[in-house]
PDB file of C-alpha atoms and ligand atoms in Angstrom:
ATOM      1  CA  MET W   1      30.635 -42.930  48.343  1.00  0.00           C
ATOM      2  CA  THR W   2      28.395 -39.875  48.266  1.00  0.00           C
ATOM      3  CA  GLU W   3      24.662 -40.169  48.786  1.00  0.00           C
ATOM      4  CA  SER W   4      23.919 -39.438  45.131  1.00  0.00           C
ATOM      5  CA  GLU W   5      26.152 -42.264  43.883  1.00  0.00           C
ATOM      6  CA  LYS W   6      23.693 -44.676  45.486  1.00  0.00           C
ATOM      7  CA  PHE W   7      20.752 -43.239  43.567  1.00  0.00           C
ATOM      8  CA  PRO W   8      19.221 -45.291  40.744  1.00  0.00           C
ATOM      9  CA  GLN W   9      21.006 -44.549  37.480  1.00  0.00           C
ATOM     10  CA  PRO W  10      19.826 -45.000  33.896  1.00  0.00           C
ATOM     11  CA  LEU W  11      21.381 -47.753  31.865  1.00  0.00           C
ATOM     12  CA  SER W  12      24.436 -46.173  30.242  1.00  0.00           C
ATOM     13  CA  GLY W  13      24.469 -45.807  26.477  1.00  0.00           C
ATOM     14  CA  MET W  14      28.249 -46.224  26.738  1.00  0.00           C
ATOM     15  CA  VAL W  15      27.729 -49.767  28.049  1.00  0.00           C
ATOM     16  CA  VAL W  16      24.492 -50.990  26.525  1.00  0.00           C
ATOM     17  CA  PRO W  17      23.594 -49.233  23.266  1.00  0.00           C
ATOM     18  CA  ARG W  18      20.488 -47.146  23.604  1.00  0.00           C
ATOM     19  CA  PHE W  19      18.457 -49.262  21.212  1.00  0.00           C
ATOM     20  CA  GLY W  20      19.121 -52.279  23.421  1.00  0.00           C
ATOM     21  CA  ASP W  21      17.464 -53.891  26.405  1.00  0.00           C
ATOM     22  CA  ILE W  22      14.074 -52.985  27.895  1.00  0.00           C
ATOM     23  CA  ALA W  23      12.703 -49.487  27.274  1.00  0.00           C
ATOM     24  CA  THR W  24      11.820 -47.884  30.615  1.00  0.00           C
ATOM     25  CA  PHE W  25      11.394 -44.115  31.012  1.00  0.00           C
ATOM     26  CA  MET W  26      14.861 -42.563  30.571  1.00  0.00           C
ATOM     27  CA  ARG W  27      16.347 -46.108  30.881  1.00  0.00           C
ATOM     28  CA  LEU W  28      15.823 -45.903  34.648  1.00  0.00           C
ATOM     29  CA  PRO W  29      15.255 -49.006  36.763  1.00  0.00           C
ATOM     30  CA  LEU W  30      11.646 -50.125  37.188  1.00  0.00           C
ATOM     31  CA  PHE W  31      10.198 -50.033  40.705  1.00  0.00           C
ATOM     32  CA  ARG W  32       6.753 -51.164  41.832  1.00  0.00           C
ATOM     33  CA  ASP W  33       6.968 -49.531  45.259  1.00  0.00           C
ATOM     34  CA  PRO W  34       6.572 -45.744  44.998  1.00  0.00           C
ATOM     35  CA  ALA W  35       8.476 -45.344  48.254  1.00  0.00           C
ATOM     36  CA  ALA W  36      11.618 -46.568  46.457  1.00  0.00           C
ATOM     37  CA  VAL W  37      11.973 -43.263  44.614  1.00  0.00           C
ATOM     38  CA  GLU W  38      11.563 -39.523  45.169  1.00  0.00           C
ATOM     39  CA  ILE W  39      10.448 -38.841  41.599  1.00  0.00           C
ATOM     40  CA  GLY W  40       8.337 -41.495  39.904  1.00  0.00           C
ATOM     41  CA  LEU W  41       7.900 -41.605  36.134  1.00  0.00           C
ATOM     42  CA  ILE W  42       4.480 -43.085  35.504  1.00  0.00           C
ATOM     43  CA  GLY W  43       2.532 -44.109  32.425  1.00  0.00           C
ATOM     44  CA  VAL W  44      -1.235 -43.646  32.215  1.00  0.00           C
ATOM     45  CA  PRO W  45      -2.217 -45.639  29.111  1.00  0.00           C
ATOM     46  CA  TRP W  46      -5.760 -44.429  28.786  1.00  0.00           C
ATOM     47  CA  ASP W  47      -7.659 -42.290  26.267  1.00  0.00           C
ATOM     48  CA  GLY W  48     -11.264 -42.856  27.294  1.00  0.00           C
ATOM     49  CA  GLY W  49     -11.778 -39.099  27.649  1.00  0.00           C
ATOM     50  CA  THR W  50     -10.924 -38.415  24.009  1.00  0.00           C
ATOM     51  CA  THR W  51     -13.692 -36.742  22.004  1.00  0.00           C
ATOM     52  CA  ASN W  52     -12.119 -36.978  18.556  1.00  0.00           C
ATOM     53  CA  ARG W  53      -8.975 -38.797  17.381  1.00  0.00           C
ATOM     54  CA  PRO W  54      -8.030 -41.571  19.833  1.00  0.00           C
ATOM     55  CA  GLY W  55      -4.731 -43.343  20.416  1.00  0.00           C
ATOM     56  CA  ALA W  56      -3.154 -41.582  23.423  1.00  0.00           C
ATOM     57  CA  ARG W  57      -3.498 -44.880  25.309  1.00  0.00           C
ATOM     58  CA  HIS W  58      -0.422 -45.899  23.319  1.00  0.00           C
ATOM     59  CA  GLY W  59       1.513 -42.793  24.399  1.00  0.00           C
ATOM     60  CA  PRO W  60       3.381 -44.169  27.426  1.00  0.00           C
ATOM     61  CA  ARG W  61       4.758 -47.195  25.557  1.00  0.00           C
ATOM     62  CA  GLN W  62       6.159 -45.098  22.713  1.00  0.00           C
ATOM     63  CA  MET W  63       7.381 -42.309  24.990  1.00  0.00           C
ATOM     64  CA  ARG W  64       9.316 -44.892  27.004  1.00  0.00           C
ATOM     65  CA  ASP W  65      10.893 -46.064  23.771  1.00  0.00           C
ATOM     66  CA  GLN W  66      11.801 -42.549  22.591  1.00  0.00           C
ATOM     67  CA  SER W  67      12.974 -41.521  26.077  1.00  0.00           C
ATOM     68  CA  THR W  68      15.921 -43.887  25.645  1.00  0.00           C
ATOM     69  CA  LEU W  69      17.367 -41.051  23.528  1.00  0.00           C
ATOM     70  CA  MET W  70      17.714 -38.829  26.616  1.00  0.00           C
ATOM     71  CA  ARG W  71      21.138 -38.671  28.290  1.00  0.00           C
ATOM     72  CA  ARG W  72      22.030 -37.738  31.870  1.00  0.00           C
ATOM     73  CA  VAL W  73      22.965 -34.059  32.001  1.00  0.00           C
ATOM     74  CA  HIS W  74      20.928 -31.094  30.775  1.00  0.00           C
ATOM     75  CA  HIS W  75      22.902 -29.378  28.028  1.00  0.00           C
ATOM     76  CA  VAL W  76      21.881 -25.820  29.001  1.00  0.00           C
ATOM     77  CA  THR W  77      21.290 -25.794  32.752  1.00  0.00           C
ATOM     78  CA  GLY W  78      23.836 -28.470  33.639  1.00  0.00           C
ATOM     79  CA  VAL W  79      21.262 -30.163  35.854  1.00  0.00           C
ATOM     80  CA  ALA W  80      22.008 -33.860  36.403  1.00  0.00           C
ATOM     81  CA  PRO W  81      18.705 -35.173  37.751  1.00  0.00           C
ATOM     82  CA  TYR W  82      19.960 -38.624  38.722  1.00  0.00           C
ATOM     83  CA  ARG W  83      22.577 -37.066  40.998  1.00  0.00           C
ATOM     84  CA  LEU W  84      20.032 -34.762  42.624  1.00  0.00           C
ATOM     85  CA  ALA W  85      17.190 -37.189  43.327  1.00  0.00           C
ATOM     86  CA  ARG W  86      16.156 -40.820  43.391  1.00  0.00           C
ATOM     87  CA  CYS W  87      14.307 -41.324  40.131  1.00  0.00           C
ATOM     88  CA  GLY W  88      12.692 -44.429  38.696  1.00  0.00           C
ATOM     89  CA  ASP W  89      10.048 -45.788  36.362  1.00  0.00           C
ATOM     90  CA  LEU W  90       6.984 -46.795  38.403  1.00  0.00           C
ATOM     91  CA  GLY W  91       5.280 -48.580  35.530  1.00  0.00           C
ATOM     92  CA  ASP W  92       1.747 -47.852  34.388  1.00  0.00           C
ATOM     93  CA  THR W  93      -1.337 -47.124  36.441  1.00  0.00           C
ATOM     94  CA  PRO W  94      -4.209 -49.617  36.243  1.00  0.00           C
ATOM     95  CA  VAL W  95      -6.883 -48.538  33.755  1.00  0.00           C
ATOM     96  CA  ASN W  96     -10.128 -49.956  32.434  1.00  0.00           C
ATOM     97  CA  PRO W  97     -10.442 -49.205  28.720  1.00  0.00           C
ATOM     98  CA  ALA W  98     -14.109 -50.203  28.836  1.00  0.00           C
ATOM     99  CA  ASP W  99     -15.186 -47.866  31.657  1.00  0.00           C
ATOM    100  CA  LEU W 100     -14.365 -44.189  32.113  1.00  0.00           C
ATOM    101  CA  ASP W 101     -15.591 -43.802  35.687  1.00  0.00           C
ATOM    102  CA  ASP W 102     -13.785 -46.926  36.826  1.00  0.00           C
ATOM    103  CA  SER W 103     -10.608 -45.711  35.119  1.00  0.00           C
ATOM    104  CA  LEU W 104     -10.720 -42.414  37.006  1.00  0.00           C
ATOM    105  CA  VAL W 105     -11.012 -44.382  40.263  1.00  0.00           C
ATOM    106  CA  ARG W 106      -8.139 -46.712  39.374  1.00  0.00           C
ATOM    107  CA  ILE W 107      -5.847 -43.908  38.243  1.00  0.00           C
ATOM    108  CA  LYS W 108      -6.505 -41.876  41.387  1.00  0.00           C
ATOM    109  CA  ALA W 109      -5.900 -44.919  43.614  1.00  0.00           C
ATOM    110  CA  PHE W 110      -2.462 -45.383  42.038  1.00  0.00           C
ATOM    111  CA  PHE W 111      -1.530 -41.733  42.558  1.00  0.00           C
ATOM    112  CA  ASP W 112      -2.898 -41.844  46.118  1.00  0.00           C
ATOM    113  CA  LYS W 113      -0.161 -44.372  46.899  1.00  0.00           C
ATOM    114  CA  VAL W 114       2.478 -42.310  45.101  1.00  0.00           C
ATOM    115  CA  HIS W 115       1.451 -39.205  47.018  1.00  0.00           C
ATOM    116  CA  ALA W 116       1.270 -41.044  50.366  1.00  0.00           C
ATOM    117  CA  ALA W 117       4.868 -42.172  49.809  1.00  0.00           C
ATOM    118  CA  GLY W 118       5.924 -38.531  49.390  1.00  0.00           C
ATOM    119  CA  THR W 119       6.950 -39.284  45.804  1.00  0.00           C
ATOM    120  CA  VAL W 120       6.679 -36.578  43.146  1.00  0.00           C
ATOM    121  CA  PRO W 121       4.880 -37.858  40.020  1.00  0.00           C
ATOM    122  CA  LEU W 122       5.924 -37.141  36.443  1.00  0.00           C
ATOM    123  CA  SER W 123       3.355 -38.781  34.209  1.00  0.00           C
ATOM    124  CA  ALA W 124       2.959 -39.670  30.556  1.00  0.00           C
ATOM    125  CA  GLY W 125      -0.576 -39.775  29.193  1.00  0.00           C
ATOM    126  CA  GLY W 126      -2.987 -40.670  28.088  1.00  0.00           C
ATOM    127  CA  ASP W 127      -5.454 -38.001  27.152  1.00  0.00           C
ATOM    128  CA  HIS W 128      -5.779 -34.824  29.201  1.00  0.00           C
ATOM    129  CA  LEU W 129      -8.557 -36.142  31.414  1.00  0.00           C
ATOM    130  CA  ILE W 130      -5.891 -38.159  33.279  1.00  0.00           C
ATOM    131  CA  THR W 131      -4.729 -34.951  34.952  1.00  0.00           C
ATOM    132  CA  LEU W 132      -8.006 -34.789  36.914  1.00  0.00           C
ATOM    133  CA  PRO W 133      -7.500 -38.007  38.937  1.00  0.00           C
ATOM    134  CA  ILE W 134      -3.828 -37.066  39.400  1.00  0.00           C
ATOM    135  CA  LEU W 135      -4.836 -33.713  40.890  1.00  0.00           C
ATOM    136  CA  ARG W 136      -7.487 -35.427  43.037  1.00  0.00           C
ATOM    137  CA  ALA W 137      -4.700 -37.540  44.541  1.00  0.00           C
ATOM    138  CA  ILE W 138      -2.015 -34.895  45.040  1.00  0.00           C
ATOM    139  CA  ALA W 139      -3.925 -31.691  45.870  1.00  0.00           C
ATOM    140  CA  THR W 140      -4.467 -32.810  49.468  1.00  0.00           C
ATOM    141  CA  GLY W 141      -2.905 -29.722  51.005  1.00  0.00           C
ATOM    142  CA  GLY W 142      -5.200 -27.205  49.314  1.00  0.00           C
ATOM    143  CA  PRO W 143      -5.651 -25.940  45.765  1.00  0.00           C
ATOM    144  CA  LEU W 144      -2.558 -25.968  43.558  1.00  0.00           C
ATOM    145  CA  GLY W 145      -1.342 -23.497  40.969  1.00  0.00           C
ATOM    146  CA  MET W 146      -0.763 -24.764  37.450  1.00  0.00           C
ATOM    147  CA  VAL W 147       1.324 -23.870  34.429  1.00  0.00           C
ATOM    148  CA  HIS W 148      -0.681 -25.344  31.562  1.00  0.00           C
ATOM    149  CA  PHE W 149       0.654 -25.584  28.006  1.00  0.00           C
ATOM    150  CA  ASP W 150      -2.103 -26.350  25.524  1.00  0.00           C
ATOM    151  CA  ALA W 151      -3.970 -25.178  22.452  1.00  0.00           C
ATOM    152  CA  HIS W 152      -7.144 -25.618  24.494  1.00  0.00           C
ATOM    153  CA  SER W 153      -8.316 -24.304  27.837  1.00  0.00           C
ATOM    154  CA  ASP W 154      -9.963 -27.652  28.676  1.00  0.00           C
ATOM    155  CA  THR W 155     -12.539 -25.785  30.741  1.00  0.00           C
ATOM    156  CA  TRP W 156     -15.597 -26.713  28.720  1.00  0.00           C
ATOM    157  CA  ASP W 157     -18.529 -27.775  30.903  1.00  0.00           C
ATOM    158  CA  THR W 158     -20.266 -30.763  29.326  1.00  0.00           C
ATOM    159  CA  TYR W 159     -20.320 -32.779  26.113  1.00  0.00           C
ATOM    160  CA  PHE W 160     -22.939 -34.969  24.447  1.00  0.00           C
ATOM    161  CA  GLY W 161     -25.875 -33.799  26.529  1.00  0.00           C
ATOM    162  CA  GLY W 162     -24.603 -33.186  30.033  1.00  0.00           C
ATOM    163  CA  TYR W 163     -21.615 -35.525  30.164  1.00  0.00           C
ATOM    164  CA  LYS W 164     -19.049 -33.951  32.485  1.00  0.00           C
ATOM    165  CA  TYR W 165     -15.881 -35.989  31.978  1.00  0.00           C
ATOM    166  CA  THR W 166     -13.888 -35.688  28.745  1.00  0.00           C
ATOM    167  CA  HIS W 167     -10.411 -34.408  27.880  1.00  0.00           C
ATOM    168  CA  GLY W 168     -12.086 -31.049  27.184  1.00  0.00           C
ATOM    169  CA  THR W 169     -13.309 -30.598  30.777  1.00  0.00           C
ATOM    170  CA  PRO W 170     -10.611 -31.588  33.327  1.00  0.00           C
ATOM    171  CA  PHE W 171      -9.715 -28.098  34.530  1.00  0.00           C
ATOM    172  CA  ARG W 172     -13.328 -26.967  34.929  1.00  0.00           C
ATOM    173  CA  ARG W 173     -13.849 -29.993  37.161  1.00  0.00           C
ATOM    174  CA  ALA W 174     -10.550 -29.439  38.990  1.00  0.00           C
ATOM    175  CA  ILE W 175     -11.450 -25.835  39.822  1.00  0.00           C
ATOM    176  CA  GLU W 176     -14.993 -26.800  40.858  1.00  0.00           C
ATOM    177  CA  GLU W 177     -13.542 -29.495  43.126  1.00  0.00           C
ATOM    178  CA  GLY W 178     -11.085 -27.079  44.747  1.00  0.00           C
ATOM    179  CA  LEU W 179      -8.028 -28.885  43.363  1.00  0.00           C
ATOM    180  CA  LEU W 180      -6.734 -25.841  41.492  1.00  0.00           C
ATOM    181  CA  ASP W 181      -6.683 -22.194  42.536  1.00  0.00           C
ATOM    182  CA  SER W 182      -8.005 -20.546  39.377  1.00  0.00           C
ATOM    183  CA  LYS W 183      -6.171 -17.300  40.219  1.00  0.00           C
ATOM    184  CA  ARG W 184      -2.900 -19.263  40.126  1.00  0.00           C
ATOM    185  CA  VAL W 185      -3.549 -21.000  36.805  1.00  0.00           C
ATOM    186  CA  VAL W 186      -1.840 -19.806  33.626  1.00  0.00           C
ATOM    187  CA  GLN W 187      -2.697 -21.325  30.239  1.00  0.00           C
ATOM    188  CA  ILE W 188      -0.208 -20.800  27.411  1.00  0.00           C
ATOM    189  CA  GLY W 189      -0.796 -21.271  23.682  1.00  0.00           C
ATOM    190  CA  ILE W 190      -4.595 -21.263  23.623  1.00  0.00           C
ATOM    191  CA  ARG W 191      -6.080 -21.066  20.122  1.00  0.00           C
ATOM    192  CA  GLY W 192      -8.346 -22.825  17.694  1.00  0.00           C
ATOM    193  CA  SER W 193     -11.914 -22.417  16.643  1.00  0.00           C
ATOM    194  CA  LEU W 194     -14.660 -22.515  19.285  1.00  0.00           C
ATOM    195  CA  TYR W 195     -18.020 -24.229  19.544  1.00  0.00           C
ATOM    196  CA  ASN W 196     -19.585 -20.959  20.718  1.00  0.00           C
ATOM    197  CA  ALA W 197     -18.293 -17.387  20.941  1.00  0.00           C
ATOM    198  CA  ASP W 198     -18.445 -17.445  24.745  1.00  0.00           C
ATOM    199  CA  ASP W 199     -16.593 -20.772  25.231  1.00  0.00           C
ATOM    200  CA  MET W 200     -13.764 -19.014  27.074  1.00  0.00           C
ATOM    201  CA  ARG W 201     -16.045 -16.906  29.305  1.00  0.00           C
ATOM    202  CA  TRP W 202     -16.005 -19.309  32.243  1.00  0.00           C
ATOM    203  CA  ALA W 203     -12.186 -19.407  32.293  1.00  0.00           C
ATOM    204  CA  TYR W 204     -11.968 -15.620  32.261  1.00  0.00           C
ATOM    205  CA  ASP W 205     -14.646 -15.331  34.936  1.00  0.00           C
ATOM    206  CA  GLN W 206     -12.616 -17.627  37.218  1.00  0.00           C
ATOM    207  CA  GLY W 207      -9.587 -15.379  36.842  1.00  0.00           C
ATOM    208  CA  ILE W 208      -7.486 -17.885  34.904  1.00  0.00           C
ATOM    209  CA  ARG W 209      -4.634 -16.089  33.122  1.00  0.00           C
ATOM    210  CA  VAL W 210      -5.101 -17.152  29.514  1.00  0.00           C
ATOM    211  CA  ILE W 211      -2.181 -16.360  27.216  1.00  0.00           C
ATOM    212  CA  GLY W 212      -3.595 -17.013  23.781  1.00  0.00           C
ATOM    213  CA  ILE W 213      -1.127 -17.701  20.999  1.00  0.00           C
ATOM    214  CA  GLU W 214      -1.515 -14.187  19.559  1.00  0.00           C
ATOM    215  CA  GLU W 215      -0.542 -12.605  22.891  1.00  0.00           C
ATOM    216  CA  TYR W 216       2.201 -15.211  23.264  1.00  0.00           C
ATOM    217  CA  TYR W 217       3.855 -14.015  20.047  1.00  0.00           C
ATOM    218  CA  GLU W 218       3.357 -10.367  20.961  1.00  0.00           C
ATOM    219  CA  LEU W 219       5.041 -10.870  24.337  1.00  0.00           C
ATOM    220  CA  GLY W 220       7.797 -13.290  23.349  1.00  0.00           C
ATOM    221  CA  VAL W 221       9.106 -16.224  25.368  1.00  0.00           C
ATOM    222  CA  GLU W 222      10.892 -14.281  28.130  1.00  0.00           C
ATOM    223  CA  LYS W 223       7.890 -12.138  29.008  1.00  0.00           C
ATOM    224  CA  VAL W 224       5.592 -15.168  28.887  1.00  0.00           C
ATOM    225  CA  ILE W 225       7.877 -16.901  31.401  1.00  0.00           C
ATOM    226  CA  ALA W 226       7.839 -13.833  33.649  1.00  0.00           C
ATOM    227  CA  GLU W 227       4.048 -13.657  33.472  1.00  0.00           C
ATOM    228  CA  ALA W 228       3.663 -17.374  34.229  1.00  0.00           C
ATOM    229  CA  ARG W 229       5.946 -17.027  37.256  1.00  0.00           C
ATOM    230  CA  ARG W 230       4.010 -13.997  38.472  1.00  0.00           C
ATOM    231  CA  VAL W 231       0.696 -15.870  38.241  1.00  0.00           C
ATOM    232  CA  VAL W 232       1.722 -19.045  40.083  1.00  0.00           C
ATOM    233  CA  GLY W 233       4.007 -17.320  42.589  1.00  0.00           C
ATOM    234  CA  ASP W 234       6.023 -19.322  45.106  1.00  0.00           C
ATOM    235  CA  LYS W 235       3.303 -21.708  46.254  1.00  0.00           C
ATOM    236  CA  PRO W 236       2.846 -25.362  45.169  1.00  0.00           C
ATOM    237  CA  THR W 237       2.333 -25.640  41.424  1.00  0.00           C
ATOM    238  CA  TYR W 238       1.716 -28.408  38.904  1.00  0.00           C
ATOM    239  CA  VAL W 239       2.945 -28.432  35.278  1.00  0.00           C
ATOM    240  CA  SER W 240       0.701 -29.923  32.609  1.00  0.00           C
ATOM    241  CA  PHE W 241       1.996 -30.117  29.053  1.00  0.00           C
ATOM    242  CA  ASP W 242      -0.465 -31.035  26.305  1.00  0.00           C
ATOM    243  CA  VAL W 243       1.579 -31.677  23.146  1.00  0.00           C
ATOM    244  CA  ASP W 244      -1.129 -30.041  21.053  1.00  0.00           C
ATOM    245  CA  GLY W 245       0.091 -26.710  22.469  1.00  0.00           C
ATOM    246  CA  LEU W 246       2.952 -27.193  20.029  1.00  0.00           C
ATOM    247  CA  ASP W 247       2.392 -26.496  16.376  1.00  0.00           C
ATOM    248  CA  PRO W 248       1.312 -29.732  14.676  1.00  0.00           C
ATOM    249  CA  VAL W 249       4.405 -29.575  12.464  1.00  0.00           C
ATOM    250  CA  TYR W 250       6.311 -30.550  15.625  1.00  0.00           C
ATOM    251  CA  ALA W 251       3.679 -32.853  17.138  1.00  0.00           C
ATOM    252  CA  PRO W 252       1.254 -34.191  14.545  1.00  0.00           C
ATOM    253  CA  GLY W 253       0.495 -37.326  16.563  1.00  0.00           C
ATOM    254  CA  THR W 254      -2.157 -35.904  18.834  1.00  0.00           C
ATOM    255  CA  GLY W 255      -5.908 -36.019  19.262  1.00  0.00           C
ATOM    256  CA  THR W 256      -6.910 -32.421  18.535  1.00  0.00           C
ATOM    257  CA  PRO W 257      -4.245 -30.631  16.477  1.00  0.00           C
ATOM    258  CA  GLU W 258      -4.488 -26.838  15.999  1.00  0.00           C
ATOM    259  CA  VAL W 259      -2.179 -25.024  13.598  1.00  0.00           C
ATOM    260  CA  GLY W 260      -0.256 -21.891  14.613  1.00  0.00           C
ATOM    261  CA  GLY W 261       1.310 -23.128  17.855  1.00  0.00           C
ATOM    262  CA  PHE W 262       4.659 -22.587  19.562  1.00  0.00           C
ATOM    263  CA  SER W 263       7.772 -24.546  18.578  1.00  0.00           C
ATOM    264  CA  THR W 264       9.564 -27.334  20.427  1.00  0.00           C
ATOM    265  CA  HIS W 265      12.517 -25.049  21.163  1.00  0.00           C
ATOM    266  CA  GLU W 266      10.225 -22.361  22.564  1.00  0.00           C
ATOM    267  CA  ALA W 267       8.536 -24.980  24.733  1.00  0.00           C
ATOM    268  CA  GLN W 268      11.910 -26.109  26.062  1.00  0.00           C
ATOM    269  CA  ARG W 269      12.864 -22.520  26.899  1.00  0.00           C
ATOM    270  CA  MET W 270       9.538 -21.969  28.659  1.00  0.00           C
ATOM    271  CA  LEU W 271       9.965 -25.110  30.752  1.00  0.00           C
ATOM    272  CA  ARG W 272      13.520 -24.082  31.706  1.00  0.00           C
ATOM    273  CA  GLY W 273      12.026 -20.751  32.706  1.00  0.00           C
ATOM    274  CA  LEU W 274      10.126 -22.516  35.504  1.00  0.00           C
ATOM    275  CA  ARG W 275      13.321 -23.288  37.482  1.00  0.00           C
ATOM    276  CA  GLY W 276      13.008 -22.432  41.143  1.00  0.00           C
ATOM    277  CA  LEU W 277       9.221 -22.711  41.368  1.00  0.00           C
ATOM    278  CA  ASP W 278       7.682 -24.970  44.018  1.00  0.00           C
ATOM    279  CA  LEU W 279       6.707 -27.718  41.577  1.00  0.00           C
ATOM    280  CA  VAL W 280       4.806 -30.719  42.950  1.00  0.00           C
ATOM    281  CA  GLY W 281       4.477 -32.800  39.777  1.00  0.00           C
ATOM    282  CA  GLY W 282       3.896 -32.715  36.076  1.00  0.00           C
ATOM    283  CA  ASP W 283       2.619 -34.549  33.057  1.00  0.00           C
ATOM    284  CA  VAL W 284       2.926 -34.730  29.287  1.00  0.00           C
ATOM    285  CA  VAL W 285      -0.313 -35.765  27.635  1.00  0.00           C
ATOM    286  CA  GLU W 286      -2.088 -36.295  24.303  1.00  0.00           C
ATOM    287  CA  VAL W 287       0.732 -38.084  22.469  1.00  0.00           C
ATOM    288  CA  SER W 288      -1.151 -40.366  20.064  1.00  0.00           C
ATOM    289  CA  PRO W 289       1.349 -42.635  18.283  1.00  0.00           C
ATOM    290  CA  PRO W 290      -1.117 -44.000  15.688  1.00  0.00           C
ATOM    291  CA  PHE W 291      -1.334 -40.484  14.204  1.00  0.00           C
ATOM    292  CA  ASP W 292       2.447 -40.160  13.909  1.00  0.00           C
ATOM    293  CA  PRO W 293       4.048 -43.350  12.646  1.00  0.00           C
ATOM    294  CA  SER W 294       7.430 -41.549  12.536  1.00  0.00           C
ATOM    295  CA  GLY W 295       7.561 -41.535  16.346  1.00  0.00           C
ATOM    296  CA  ASN W 296       8.583 -37.879  16.403  1.00  0.00           C
ATOM    297  CA  THR W 297       5.636 -36.749  18.538  1.00  0.00           C
ATOM    298  CA  ALA W 298       6.618 -39.303  21.172  1.00  0.00           C
ATOM    299  CA  LEU W 299      10.219 -38.076  21.007  1.00  0.00           C
ATOM    300  CA  VAL W 300       8.934 -34.545  21.583  1.00  0.00           C
ATOM    301  CA  GLY W 301       6.836 -35.797  24.510  1.00  0.00           C
ATOM    302  CA  ALA W 302       9.772 -37.670  26.046  1.00  0.00           C
ATOM    303  CA  THR W 303      11.973 -34.596  25.647  1.00  0.00           C
ATOM    304  CA  MET W 304       9.431 -32.401  27.460  1.00  0.00           C
ATOM    305  CA  MET W 305       9.360 -35.051  30.219  1.00  0.00           C
ATOM    306  CA  TRP W 306      13.149 -34.752  30.455  1.00  0.00           C
ATOM    307  CA  GLU W 307      12.882 -30.958  30.792  1.00  0.00           C
ATOM    308  CA  ILE W 308      10.261 -31.313  33.549  1.00  0.00           C
ATOM    309  CA  LEU W 309      12.294 -34.049  35.262  1.00  0.00           C
ATOM    310  CA  CYS W 310      15.273 -31.693  35.490  1.00  0.00           C
ATOM    311  CA  LEU W 311      13.032 -29.090  37.169  1.00  0.00           C
ATOM    312  CA  LEU W 312      11.569 -31.598  39.617  1.00  0.00           C
ATOM    313  CA  SER W 313      14.982 -32.985  40.559  1.00  0.00           C
ATOM    314  CA  GLU W 314      16.105 -29.522  41.653  1.00  0.00           C
ATOM    315  CA  VAL W 315      12.933 -29.127  43.738  1.00  0.00           C
ATOM    316  CA  VAL W 316      13.565 -32.464  45.484  1.00  0.00           C
ATOM    317  CA  ALA W 317      17.233 -31.627  46.055  1.00  0.00           C
ATOM    318  CA  ARG W 318      16.294 -28.278  47.599  1.00  0.00           C
ATOM    319  CA  ARG W 319      13.741 -29.942  49.824  1.00  0.00           C
ATOM    320  CA  LYS W 320      16.320 -32.504  50.991  1.00  0.00           C
ATOM    321  CA  GLY W 321      19.027 -29.906  51.460  1.00  0.00           C
ATOM    322  CA  ARG W 322      21.290 -31.446  48.814  1.00  0.00           C
ATOM    323  CA  THR W 323      23.759 -29.315  46.918  1.00  0.00           C
ATOM    324  CA  ASP W 324      25.371 -31.962  44.704  1.00  0.00           C
ATOM    325  CA  SER W 325      24.843 -31.268  41.026  1.00  0.00           C
TER     326      SER W 325
HETATM  327 MN1   MN V   1      -5.484 -30.468  26.818  1.00  0.00          MN
HETATM  328 MN1   MN V   2      -5.255 -29.570  23.745  1.00  0.00          MN
END
């Protein structure tokens, strides 16, 4: 028996139909000890940072459900993540829907344990503020780079008279706290109307590479991938995928939709373009099921998680010196 045959495997759709049994992420076994896996799929059912349309607290539940549509082998790259790495569903982080500050503490404490176990997190939000406590837990070895897909820069300063923590501010806070290296951050798909003409000034001043949607379409997917890889380089990098980076025709169930975004297929190609980078974790956020009763936005979110999982499994396999694929 090879090492990989002992790894946790998803429930097979050839044995138990995919609409059956309990919906975990990718139909993987559920573990409560992060040390049991090398890649942990984690739900963060919390939307207390949302400034407009709520509902992302329901994202993890519906993404688990839709993730049962994912199979075992990537159809383009051939990557078989469950042969490359020990993967499992680690359940949801504790949250406090009545208290934002307490939620940030609880979420970070969960990811502290994941990080201490050496486990790579792949998370399902939740609104985009959840990425801040995740970064607080995992950026222990110095500031990280980040490939950030989004319609919004999420580098606003304060809302509602000096309030510093919303889903519009996580990356301003993360850079201020030294969790991200602004020179190694690339934001792809940025668009939408602004509160003030100089809303993006701070991001530019920090040296963030902002690829607005107009430049994105001028460059095309391949050049955007090349630029993203140039910016983050070969040092540790996080991937954060806000589904509102997609055009709302593909992902209407989200808190702050902005028309004129990239397509699901383009997003998949961009994620595949990140193969070989030193990725330390990722998330898919802002899936708000109440705004998409069809469930398609959650399917899109689960599919982006699958793409990121395939990337992370190759990183873990490289780190462990495994060649099986
Ligand atoms: Mn965002
Ligand atoms: Mn956004």
